[in-house]
């Protein structure tokens, strides 16, 4: 059988190998559905697009390539098959989860993994909870970061495990640095000291039922709700932003400070609602007014304040709308319109939603 298949991991190319050897690599977990492979001079494609590869891993079937286009760069050592680097041989089987979102550049890749289902309960009560979670589509998620001689930063305590040649460090910067870090934690609810990871390998953060939103900063500044930052590239600067007026500080729902992320790189935010329920509003010298505390973050030249819903105080008090979060200028605002619904369901269930009137927008 001709040795005409190639695959690459972390930018390193391996092969040529025969179809049988490729199937063996998939069976051993060295090739996952998102690993890039090619046949002969064909195009690099995800292994998931190679018909029969993962079926063949368990049944010994033949495999074929679905696509073939312009040749990639030539393989530097096409005469010898080199196994995948050891640090990645133990990568968890991708059959347990799917990648639901991803972003990457030359040295950094982040993926949001969603486990297909849970089934490890040891008692009836937990089993019942897991069953209804599976039925409702509530999926356990995990953030995976892949570094290629790159750098990442994450919330303190978020690490689950890591593979490869990666060093972790937490720089304090002396007494003054510790004081600044503690102040930042106090005003933004972010970790006082965020560990940095440098090198080549993979980082798995703690599994959770949270929702994650990936955003790529192109040198701008993002102002986000406290505690939303989860992880990102080491090129980003995480700090605090002071509210620019009294109304937003007193009635905006976030207090005097919010979290500020600026620079160029990929960032992951922890969202209070599923990402497909988040709404992005783009403003062009316009005004957006929100009756509630469900604006998650903003970027661009936008002024944030809290204003009366009508011109007069009496009108505001009698309109039922109260105060409105107001965003004015040019930029983007991310909203979570369903956030309040989940909060009310969590606190009192369906009955409380039917009985309780919608609250006006004082700080919630």
mmCIF file of C-alpha atoms in Angstrom:
data_model
loop_
_atom_site.group_PDB
_atom_site.id
_atom_site.type_symbol
_atom_site.label_atom_id
_atom_site.label_comp_id
_atom_site.label_asym_id
_atom_site.label_seq_id
_atom_site.Cartn_x
_atom_site.Cartn_y
_atom_site.Cartn_z
ATOM 1 C CA UNK A 1 0.000 0.000 0.000
ATOM 2 C CA UNK A 2 1.463 3.355 -1.087
ATOM 3 C CA UNK A 3 2.726 5.679 1.626
ATOM 4 C CA UNK A 4 1.100 8.873 0.387
ATOM 5 C CA UNK A 5 -0.605 10.439 3.417
ATOM 6 C CA UNK A 6 0.721 13.312 5.532
ATOM 7 C CA UNK A 7 -0.532 14.969 8.697
ATOM 8 C CA UNK A 8 0.631 17.890 10.803
ATOM 9 C CA UNK A 9 0.428 18.658 14.489
ATOM 10 C CA UNK A 10 1.288 22.069 15.988
ATOM 11 C CA UNK A 11 2.729 23.141 12.630
ATOM 12 C CA UNK A 12 5.053 20.093 12.343
ATOM 13 C CA UNK A 13 4.493 17.861 9.290
ATOM 14 C CA UNK A 14 4.747 14.065 9.461
ATOM 15 C CA UNK A 15 4.746 11.405 6.730
ATOM 16 C CA UNK A 16 4.433 9.961 4.251
ATOM 17 C CA UNK A 17 2.442 7.117 5.771
ATOM 18 C CA UNK A 18 0.151 4.515 4.270
ATOM 19 C CA UNK A 19 -3.628 4.583 4.684
ATOM 20 C CA UNK A 20 -3.338 1.748 7.206
ATOM 21 C CA UNK A 21 -0.781 3.686 9.261
ATOM 22 C CA UNK A 22 -3.009 6.777 9.134
ATOM 23 C CA UNK A 23 -5.904 4.734 10.521
ATOM 24 C CA UNK A 24 -3.608 3.408 13.279
ATOM 25 C CA UNK A 25 -2.624 6.973 14.206
ATOM 26 C CA UNK A 26 -6.325 7.876 14.464
ATOM 27 C CA UNK A 27 -7.027 4.768 16.563
ATOM 28 C CA UNK A 28 -4.187 5.712 18.937
ATOM 29 C CA UNK A 29 -5.596 9.225 19.357
ATOM 30 C CA UNK A 30 -2.614 10.892 17.680
ATOM 31 C CA UNK A 31 -4.889 12.176 14.932
ATOM 32 C CA UNK A 32 -8.149 13.853 15.948
ATOM 33 C CA UNK A 33 -10.965 15.092 13.673
ATOM 34 C CA UNK A 34 -9.474 18.601 13.610
ATOM 35 C CA UNK A 35 -5.924 17.435 12.770
ATOM 36 C CA UNK A 36 -4.888 18.570 9.274
ATOM 37 C CA UNK A 37 -4.127 15.783 6.768
ATOM 38 C CA UNK A 38 -3.501 15.551 3.032
ATOM 39 C CA UNK A 39 -3.137 12.844 0.407
ATOM 40 C CA UNK A 40 -0.179 13.148 -1.917
ATOM 41 C CA UNK A 41 -0.041 16.649 -3.362
ATOM 42 C CA UNK A 42 -3.601 17.448 -2.282
ATOM 43 C CA UNK A 43 -4.814 20.208 0.014
ATOM 44 C CA UNK A 44 -4.644 20.165 3.785
ATOM 45 C CA UNK A 45 -8.070 19.315 5.170
ATOM 46 C CA UNK A 46 -9.411 18.461 8.653
ATOM 47 C CA UNK A 47 -9.150 14.727 9.302
ATOM 48 C CA UNK A 48 -12.914 14.678 9.870
ATOM 49 C CA UNK A 49 -13.331 15.221 6.119
ATOM 50 C CA UNK A 50 -11.443 12.062 5.217
ATOM 51 C CA UNK A 51 -14.107 9.460 4.538
ATOM 52 C CA UNK A 52 -13.799 6.328 6.667
ATOM 53 C CA UNK A 53 -10.768 7.465 8.681
ATOM 54 C CA UNK A 54 -12.370 7.256 12.102
ATOM 55 C CA UNK A 55 -14.637 4.384 11.143
ATOM 56 C CA UNK A 56 -11.527 2.681 9.851
ATOM 57 C CA UNK A 57 -9.809 3.254 13.206
ATOM 58 C CA UNK A 58 -12.094 0.643 14.740
ATOM 59 C CA UNK A 59 -13.121 -1.468 11.757
ATOM 60 C CA UNK A 60 -10.073 -1.487 9.477
ATOM 61 C CA UNK A 61 -11.877 0.165 6.546
ATOM 62 C CA UNK A 62 -10.153 1.809 3.609
ATOM 63 C CA UNK A 63 -10.026 5.599 3.520
ATOM 64 C CA UNK A 64 -10.266 8.150 0.751
ATOM 65 C CA UNK A 65 -9.749 11.899 0.509
ATOM 66 C CA UNK A 66 -12.795 14.050 -0.242
ATOM 67 C CA UNK A 67 -10.891 17.016 -1.677
ATOM 68 C CA UNK A 68 -7.661 17.679 -3.502
ATOM 69 C CA UNK A 69 -6.361 21.147 -4.499
ATOM 70 C CA UNK A 70 -3.032 23.018 -4.862
ATOM 71 C CA UNK A 71 0.004 21.469 -3.201
ATOM 72 C CA UNK A 72 1.266 22.808 0.123
ATOM 73 C CA UNK A 73 4.871 23.437 1.013
ATOM 74 C CA UNK A 74 6.983 20.309 0.400
ATOM 75 C CA UNK A 75 7.680 17.968 3.302
ATOM 76 C CA UNK A 76 11.233 18.400 4.585
ATOM 77 C CA UNK A 77 11.748 14.731 5.449
ATOM 78 C CA UNK A 78 9.483 12.643 3.271
ATOM 79 C CA UNK A 79 11.533 9.467 3.549
ATOM 80 C CA UNK A 80 10.994 8.734 7.235
ATOM 81 C CA UNK A 81 7.800 8.537 9.278
ATOM 82 C CA UNK A 82 8.172 10.415 12.558
ATOM 83 C CA UNK A 83 5.571 9.777 15.292
ATOM 84 C CA UNK A 84 3.671 12.690 16.799
ATOM 85 C CA UNK A 85 5.539 14.575 19.532
ATOM 86 C CA UNK A 86 5.203 12.874 22.918
ATOM 87 C CA UNK A 87 3.593 15.812 24.776
ATOM 88 C CA UNK A 88 0.500 15.497 22.600
ATOM 89 C CA UNK A 89 0.199 11.708 22.470
ATOM 90 C CA UNK A 90 -2.129 11.791 25.480
ATOM 91 C CA UNK A 91 -4.561 14.383 24.141
ATOM 92 C CA UNK A 92 -8.066 13.353 25.304
ATOM 93 C CA UNK A 93 -10.143 11.617 22.650
ATOM 94 C CA UNK A 94 -12.143 14.184 20.695
ATOM 95 C CA UNK A 95 -15.053 11.739 20.415
ATOM 96 C CA UNK A 96 -16.052 12.829 23.931
ATOM 97 C CA UNK A 97 -16.665 16.432 22.884
ATOM 98 C CA UNK A 98 -17.061 18.743 19.928
ATOM 99 C CA UNK A 99 -15.471 22.113 19.205
ATOM 100 C CA UNK A 100 -18.310 24.652 19.213
ATOM 101 C CA UNK A 101 -16.196 27.784 18.713
ATOM 102 C CA UNK A 102 -12.564 28.567 17.964
ATOM 103 C CA UNK A 103 -10.151 31.364 17.042
ATOM 104 C CA UNK A 104 -6.426 31.333 16.344
ATOM 105 C CA UNK A 105 -3.362 33.090 15.016
ATOM 106 C CA UNK A 106 0.205 31.923 14.359
ATOM 107 C CA UNK A 107 1.086 31.221 18.010
ATOM 108 C CA UNK A 108 -2.229 30.907 19.829
ATOM 109 C CA UNK A 109 -5.427 28.948 19.393
ATOM 110 C CA UNK A 110 -8.416 28.784 21.714
ATOM 111 C CA UNK A 111 -11.279 26.322 21.417
ATOM 112 C CA UNK A 112 -14.541 25.983 23.315
ATOM 113 C CA UNK A 113 -15.199 22.275 23.821
ATOM 114 C CA UNK A 114 -18.645 20.911 24.638
ATOM 115 C CA UNK A 115 -18.976 17.385 26.037
ATOM 116 C CA UNK A 116 -21.607 15.330 24.249
ATOM 117 C CA UNK A 117 -23.262 14.114 27.472
ATOM 118 C CA UNK A 118 -22.575 13.132 31.055
ATOM 119 C CA UNK A 119 -23.126 9.631 32.405
ATOM 120 C CA UNK A 120 -20.915 9.095 35.424
ATOM 121 C CA UNK A 121 -23.426 9.540 38.247
ATOM 122 C CA UNK A 122 -22.992 7.203 41.241
ATOM 123 C CA UNK A 123 -26.275 7.868 43.017
ATOM 124 C CA UNK A 124 -29.908 8.284 41.999
ATOM 125 C CA UNK A 125 -30.179 11.968 42.850
ATOM 126 C CA UNK A 126 -27.129 12.917 40.809
ATOM 127 C CA UNK A 127 -28.243 10.598 38.010
ATOM 128 C CA UNK A 128 -31.615 12.354 37.858
ATOM 129 C CA UNK A 129 -29.947 15.768 37.714
ATOM 130 C CA UNK A 130 -27.572 14.614 34.978
ATOM 131 C CA UNK A 131 -30.443 13.048 33.016
ATOM 132 C CA UNK A 132 -32.508 16.226 32.974
ATOM 133 C CA UNK A 133 -29.403 18.301 32.147
ATOM 134 C CA UNK A 134 -28.739 16.044 29.150
ATOM 135 C CA UNK A 135 -32.382 16.197 28.080
ATOM 136 C CA UNK A 136 -32.396 19.997 28.340
ATOM 137 C CA UNK A 137 -29.231 20.302 26.285
ATOM 138 C CA UNK A 138 -27.173 21.717 29.168
ATOM 139 C CA UNK A 139 -23.653 20.736 28.199
ATOM 140 C CA UNK A 140 -20.427 20.693 30.152
ATOM 141 C CA UNK A 141 -17.874 22.962 28.475
ATOM 142 C CA UNK A 142 -14.132 23.391 28.659
ATOM 143 C CA UNK A 143 -11.706 25.914 27.198
ATOM 144 C CA UNK A 144 -8.626 24.485 25.478
ATOM 145 C CA UNK A 145 -5.680 26.725 24.601
ATOM 146 C CA UNK A 146 -2.962 25.618 22.184
ATOM 147 C CA UNK A 147 0.331 27.521 22.229
ATOM 148 C CA UNK A 148 3.012 27.446 19.537
ATOM 149 C CA UNK A 149 5.866 29.231 21.249
ATOM 150 C CA UNK A 150 3.201 31.635 22.459
ATOM 151 C CA UNK A 151 1.787 33.113 25.642
ATOM 152 C CA UNK A 152 -1.590 32.987 27.371
ATOM 153 C CA UNK A 153 -3.133 34.588 30.440
ATOM 154 C CA UNK A 154 -6.047 33.151 32.427
ATOM 155 C CA UNK A 155 -8.036 33.630 35.596
ATOM 156 C CA UNK A 156 -6.265 32.419 38.717
ATOM 157 C CA UNK A 157 -7.352 28.878 39.602
ATOM 158 C CA UNK A 158 -8.764 28.172 36.132
ATOM 159 C CA UNK A 159 -6.071 25.639 35.144
ATOM 160 C CA UNK A 160 -7.213 21.999 34.889
ATOM 161 C CA UNK A 161 -4.164 20.395 33.265
ATOM 162 C CA UNK A 162 -1.582 21.151 30.582
ATOM 163 C CA UNK A 163 0.552 19.167 28.137
ATOM 164 C CA UNK A 164 3.836 20.016 26.468
ATOM 165 C CA UNK A 165 6.709 22.384 27.110
ATOM 166 C CA UNK A 166 4.842 25.110 28.983
ATOM 167 C CA UNK A 167 6.036 27.259 31.875
ATOM 168 C CA UNK A 168 3.627 29.018 34.207
ATOM 169 C CA UNK A 169 4.521 32.143 36.151
ATOM 170 C CA UNK A 170 2.737 34.745 38.258
ATOM 171 C CA UNK A 171 4.504 38.086 38.371
ATOM 172 C CA UNK A 172 3.684 40.314 41.349
ATOM 173 C CA UNK A 173 6.172 43.143 40.912
ATOM 174 C CA UNK A 174 7.006 43.660 44.581
ATOM 175 C CA UNK A 175 4.875 45.292 47.254
ATOM 176 C CA UNK A 176 3.608 48.031 44.938
ATOM 177 C CA UNK A 177 2.661 45.455 42.317
ATOM 178 C CA UNK A 178 0.792 43.368 44.876
ATOM 179 C CA UNK A 179 -1.069 46.437 46.082
ATOM 180 C CA UNK A 180 -2.077 47.337 42.540
ATOM 181 C CA UNK A 181 -3.193 43.759 41.877
ATOM 182 C CA UNK A 182 -5.322 43.639 45.030
ATOM 183 C CA UNK A 183 -6.915 46.970 44.165
ATOM 184 C CA UNK A 184 -7.702 45.702 40.668
ATOM 185 C CA UNK A 185 -9.332 42.592 42.199
ATOM 186 C CA UNK A 186 -11.405 44.765 44.526
ATOM 187 C CA UNK A 187 -12.741 47.082 41.839
ATOM 188 C CA UNK A 188 -13.180 44.637 38.913
ATOM 189 C CA UNK A 189 -13.833 41.244 40.596
ATOM 190 C CA UNK A 190 -11.074 39.775 38.419
ATOM 191 C CA UNK A 191 -8.289 37.692 39.971
ATOM 192 C CA UNK A 192 -5.641 39.756 41.755
ATOM 193 C CA UNK A 193 -2.792 37.900 40.052
ATOM 194 C CA UNK A 194 -3.393 36.122 36.749
ATOM 195 C CA UNK A 195 -0.900 33.390 35.826
ATOM 196 C CA UNK A 196 0.840 33.538 32.462
ATOM 197 C CA UNK A 197 1.638 30.453 30.410
ATOM 198 C CA UNK A 198 4.522 30.439 27.922
ATOM 199 C CA UNK A 199 5.808 27.789 25.525
ATOM 200 C CA UNK A 200 4.418 25.113 23.217
ATOM 201 C CA UNK A 201 1.642 22.738 24.180
ATOM 202 C CA UNK A 202 -1.976 22.606 25.271
ATOM 203 C CA UNK A 203 -3.745 24.070 28.302
ATOM 204 C CA UNK A 204 -7.107 22.772 29.488
ATOM 205 C CA UNK A 205 -9.053 25.051 31.819
ATOM 206 C CA UNK A 206 -11.573 23.827 34.399
ATOM 207 C CA UNK A 207 -14.764 22.265 32.970
ATOM 208 C CA UNK A 208 -17.943 24.150 33.796
ATOM 209 C CA UNK A 209 -21.479 24.761 32.604
ATOM 210 C CA UNK A 210 -20.646 28.376 31.787
ATOM 211 C CA UNK A 211 -21.088 30.038 28.399
ATOM 212 C CA UNK A 212 -18.049 31.491 26.629
ATOM 213 C CA UNK A 213 -17.770 34.281 24.091
ATOM 214 C CA UNK A 214 -14.618 34.644 21.948
ATOM 215 C CA UNK A 215 -13.615 38.108 20.764
ATOM 216 C CA UNK A 216 -10.568 39.206 18.756
ATOM 217 C CA UNK A 217 -9.215 42.622 19.711
ATOM 218 C CA UNK A 218 -7.491 44.521 16.914
ATOM 219 C CA UNK A 219 -5.723 47.082 19.071
ATOM 220 C CA UNK A 220 -8.856 48.584 20.573
ATOM 221 C CA UNK A 221 -10.177 48.719 24.130
ATOM 222 C CA UNK A 222 -13.106 46.669 25.462
ATOM 223 C CA UNK A 223 -15.005 47.671 28.604
ATOM 224 C CA UNK A 224 -16.768 44.647 30.103
ATOM 225 C CA UNK A 225 -18.852 43.796 33.161
ATOM 226 C CA UNK A 226 -16.902 42.793 36.236
ATOM 227 C CA UNK A 227 -15.706 39.206 36.270
ATOM 228 C CA UNK A 228 -16.363 38.520 32.579
ATOM 229 C CA UNK A 229 -12.715 38.104 31.526
ATOM 230 C CA UNK A 230 -11.753 34.407 31.486
ATOM 231 C CA UNK A 231 -8.579 33.983 29.434
ATOM 232 C CA UNK A 232 -6.741 35.330 26.424
ATOM 233 C CA UNK A 233 -3.436 35.933 24.713
ATOM 234 C CA UNK A 234 -0.544 37.247 26.751
ATOM 235 C CA UNK A 235 -0.407 40.293 24.489
ATOM 236 C CA UNK A 236 -3.543 41.709 26.141
ATOM 237 C CA UNK A 237 -3.527 44.183 29.019
ATOM 238 C CA UNK A 238 -6.177 43.564 31.693
ATOM 239 C CA UNK A 239 -7.042 46.385 34.061
ATOM 240 C CA UNK A 240 -9.847 48.580 35.360
ATOM 241 C CA UNK A 241 -11.799 51.440 33.810
ATOM 242 C CA UNK A 242 -13.219 54.275 35.896
ATOM 243 C CA UNK A 243 -16.773 55.337 35.110
ATOM 244 C CA UNK A 244 -16.662 58.803 33.582
ATOM 245 C CA UNK A 245 -19.771 60.262 35.174
ATOM 246 C CA UNK A 246 -21.643 60.084 38.451
ATOM 247 C CA UNK A 247 -24.867 58.631 37.031
ATOM 248 C CA UNK A 248 -23.187 55.551 35.560
ATOM 249 C CA UNK A 249 -21.226 54.978 38.769
ATOM 250 C CA UNK A 250 -24.278 55.254 41.034
ATOM 251 C CA UNK A 251 -27.000 53.683 38.877
ATOM 252 C CA UNK A 252 -25.198 51.712 36.153
ATOM 253 C CA UNK A 253 -25.176 48.468 38.127
ATOM 254 C CA UNK A 254 -21.390 48.029 37.924
ATOM 255 C CA UNK A 255 -20.263 50.581 40.490
ATOM 256 C CA UNK A 256 -17.349 52.961 40.001
ATOM 257 C CA UNK A 257 -15.196 50.563 37.938
ATOM 258 C CA UNK A 258 -15.512 48.021 35.137
ATOM 259 C CA UNK A 259 -13.005 45.599 33.594
ATOM 260 C CA UNK A 260 -10.857 46.999 30.771
ATOM 261 C CA UNK A 261 -9.111 44.812 28.187
ATOM 262 C CA UNK A 262 -6.962 46.440 25.528
ATOM 263 C CA UNK A 263 -4.354 45.503 22.954
ATOM 264 C CA UNK A 264 -4.203 43.085 20.048
ATOM 265 C CA UNK A 265 -5.115 39.441 20.558
ATOM 266 C CA UNK A 266 -7.829 36.868 21.207
ATOM 267 C CA UNK A 267 -9.904 37.071 24.381
ATOM 268 C CA UNK A 268 -12.469 34.741 25.970
ATOM 269 C CA UNK A 269 -15.283 36.181 28.068
ATOM 270 C CA UNK A 270 -17.593 34.269 30.389
ATOM 271 C CA UNK A 271 -21.127 35.094 29.287
ATOM 272 C CA UNK A 272 -24.215 34.910 31.533
ATOM 273 C CA UNK A 273 -26.288 33.544 28.629
ATOM 274 C CA UNK A 274 -25.605 31.252 25.626
ATOM 275 C CA UNK A 275 -23.574 33.012 22.947
ATOM 276 C CA UNK A 276 -26.329 32.691 20.340
ATOM 277 C CA UNK A 277 -28.551 34.753 22.650
ATOM 278 C CA UNK A 278 -26.063 37.619 22.837
ATOM 279 C CA UNK A 279 -26.954 40.552 20.596
ATOM 280 C CA UNK A 280 -24.351 42.943 19.178
ATOM 281 C CA UNK A 281 -25.567 46.477 18.444
ATOM 282 C CA UNK A 282 -23.361 48.627 16.190
ATOM 283 C CA UNK A 283 -23.738 52.367 16.698
ATOM 284 C CA UNK A 284 -22.725 55.083 14.215
ATOM 285 C CA UNK A 285 -23.000 58.363 16.068
ATOM 286 C CA UNK A 286 -26.249 57.030 17.547
ATOM 287 C CA UNK A 287 -27.852 56.468 20.937
ATOM 288 C CA UNK A 288 -28.832 53.143 22.501
ATOM 289 C CA UNK A 289 -30.952 53.115 25.666
ATOM 290 C CA UNK A 290 -31.410 49.924 27.672
ATOM 291 C CA UNK A 291 -34.064 49.341 30.324
ATOM 292 C CA UNK A 292 -32.175 46.883 32.489
ATOM 293 C CA UNK A 293 -28.690 45.810 33.498
ATOM 294 C CA UNK A 294 -28.021 43.399 30.636
ATOM 295 C CA UNK A 295 -25.420 45.293 28.582
ATOM 296 C CA UNK A 296 -22.334 43.061 28.802
ATOM 297 C CA UNK A 297 -19.541 45.032 27.157
ATOM 298 C CA UNK A 298 -18.737 47.784 24.693
ATOM 299 C CA UNK A 299 -15.966 48.958 22.423
ATOM 300 C CA UNK A 300 -15.310 52.076 20.399
ATOM 301 C CA UNK A 301 -15.915 55.747 21.162
ATOM 302 C CA UNK A 302 -19.009 55.318 23.301
ATOM 303 C CA UNK A 303 -20.039 57.376 26.319
ATOM 304 C CA UNK A 304 -21.973 55.469 28.991
ATOM 305 C CA UNK A 305 -24.412 57.175 31.363
ATOM 306 C CA UNK A 306 -27.716 56.523 33.134
ATOM 307 C CA UNK A 307 -30.513 58.899 32.165
ATOM 308 C CA UNK A 308 -34.172 59.499 32.895
ATOM 309 C CA UNK A 309 -36.604 57.737 30.574
ATOM 310 C CA UNK A 310 -38.537 61.002 30.102
ATOM 311 C CA UNK A 311 -37.536 64.641 30.327
ATOM 312 C CA UNK A 312 -39.126 65.198 33.703
ATOM 313 C CA UNK A 313 -38.525 63.356 36.954
ATOM 314 C CA UNK A 314 -42.316 62.995 37.433
ATOM 315 C CA UNK A 315 -42.649 61.463 33.975
ATOM 316 C CA UNK A 316 -39.830 59.033 34.740
ATOM 317 C CA UNK A 317 -41.490 57.976 37.985
ATOM 318 C CA UNK A 318 -44.927 57.488 36.387
ATOM 319 C CA UNK A 319 -43.846 55.913 33.070
ATOM 320 C CA UNK A 320 -42.885 52.593 34.651
ATOM 321 C CA UNK A 321 -39.553 52.629 32.833
ATOM 322 C CA UNK A 322 -37.401 54.305 35.485
ATOM 323 C CA UNK A 323 -33.794 55.035 34.521
ATOM 324 C CA UNK A 324 -32.187 53.872 31.285
ATOM 325 C CA UNK A 325 -28.616 52.819 30.627
ATOM 326 C CA UNK A 326 -27.553 55.056 27.761
ATOM 327 C CA UNK A 327 -24.777 54.419 25.237
ATOM 328 C CA UNK A 328 -23.991 57.286 22.896
ATOM 329 C CA UNK A 329 -21.404 57.499 20.114
ATOM 330 C CA UNK A 330 -19.769 55.176 17.568
ATOM 331 C CA UNK A 331 -18.845 51.597 18.393
ATOM 332 C CA UNK A 332 -20.451 48.328 19.446
ATOM 333 C CA UNK A 333 -22.457 47.236 22.494
ATOM 334 C CA UNK A 334 -23.134 43.595 23.395
ATOM 335 C CA UNK A 335 -26.481 42.869 25.070
ATOM 336 C CA UNK A 336 -27.854 39.763 26.801
ATOM 337 C CA UNK A 337 -31.627 40.348 26.493
ATOM 338 C CA UNK A 338 -32.493 36.966 28.046
ATOM 339 C CA UNK A 339 -30.301 37.387 31.134
ATOM 340 C CA UNK A 340 -33.090 38.722 33.345
ATOM 341 C CA UNK A 341 -35.342 35.817 32.344
ATOM 342 C CA UNK A 342 -32.827 33.259 33.585
ATOM 343 C CA UNK A 343 -32.312 35.200 36.800
ATOM 344 C CA UNK A 344 -36.025 35.284 37.533
ATOM 345 C CA UNK A 345 -36.431 31.597 36.703
ATOM 346 C CA UNK A 346 -33.545 30.749 39.010
ATOM 347 C CA UNK A 347 -34.939 32.792 41.879
ATOM 348 C CA UNK A 348 -38.598 31.805 41.683
ATOM 349 C CA UNK A 349 -39.465 29.672 38.688
ATOM 350 C CA UNK A 350 -42.160 30.179 36.059
ATOM 351 C CA UNK A 351 -44.753 31.264 38.636
ATOM 352 C CA UNK A 352 -42.646 34.217 39.764
ATOM 353 C CA UNK A 353 -42.352 35.447 36.174
ATOM 354 C CA UNK A 354 -46.133 35.425 35.769
ATOM 355 C CA UNK A 355 -46.764 37.121 39.109
ATOM 356 C CA UNK A 356 -43.936 39.640 39.407
ATOM 357 C CA UNK A 357 -44.003 42.838 37.335
ATOM 358 C CA UNK A 358 -40.896 43.694 35.353
ATOM 359 C CA UNK A 359 -38.557 45.821 37.455
ATOM 360 C CA UNK A 360 -37.570 49.267 36.312
ATOM 361 C CA UNK A 361 -33.957 50.045 35.614
ATOM 362 C CA UNK A 362 -32.477 51.135 38.822
ATOM 363 C CA UNK A 363 -29.230 49.255 39.451
ATOM 364 C CA UNK A 364 -29.870 45.497 39.561
#
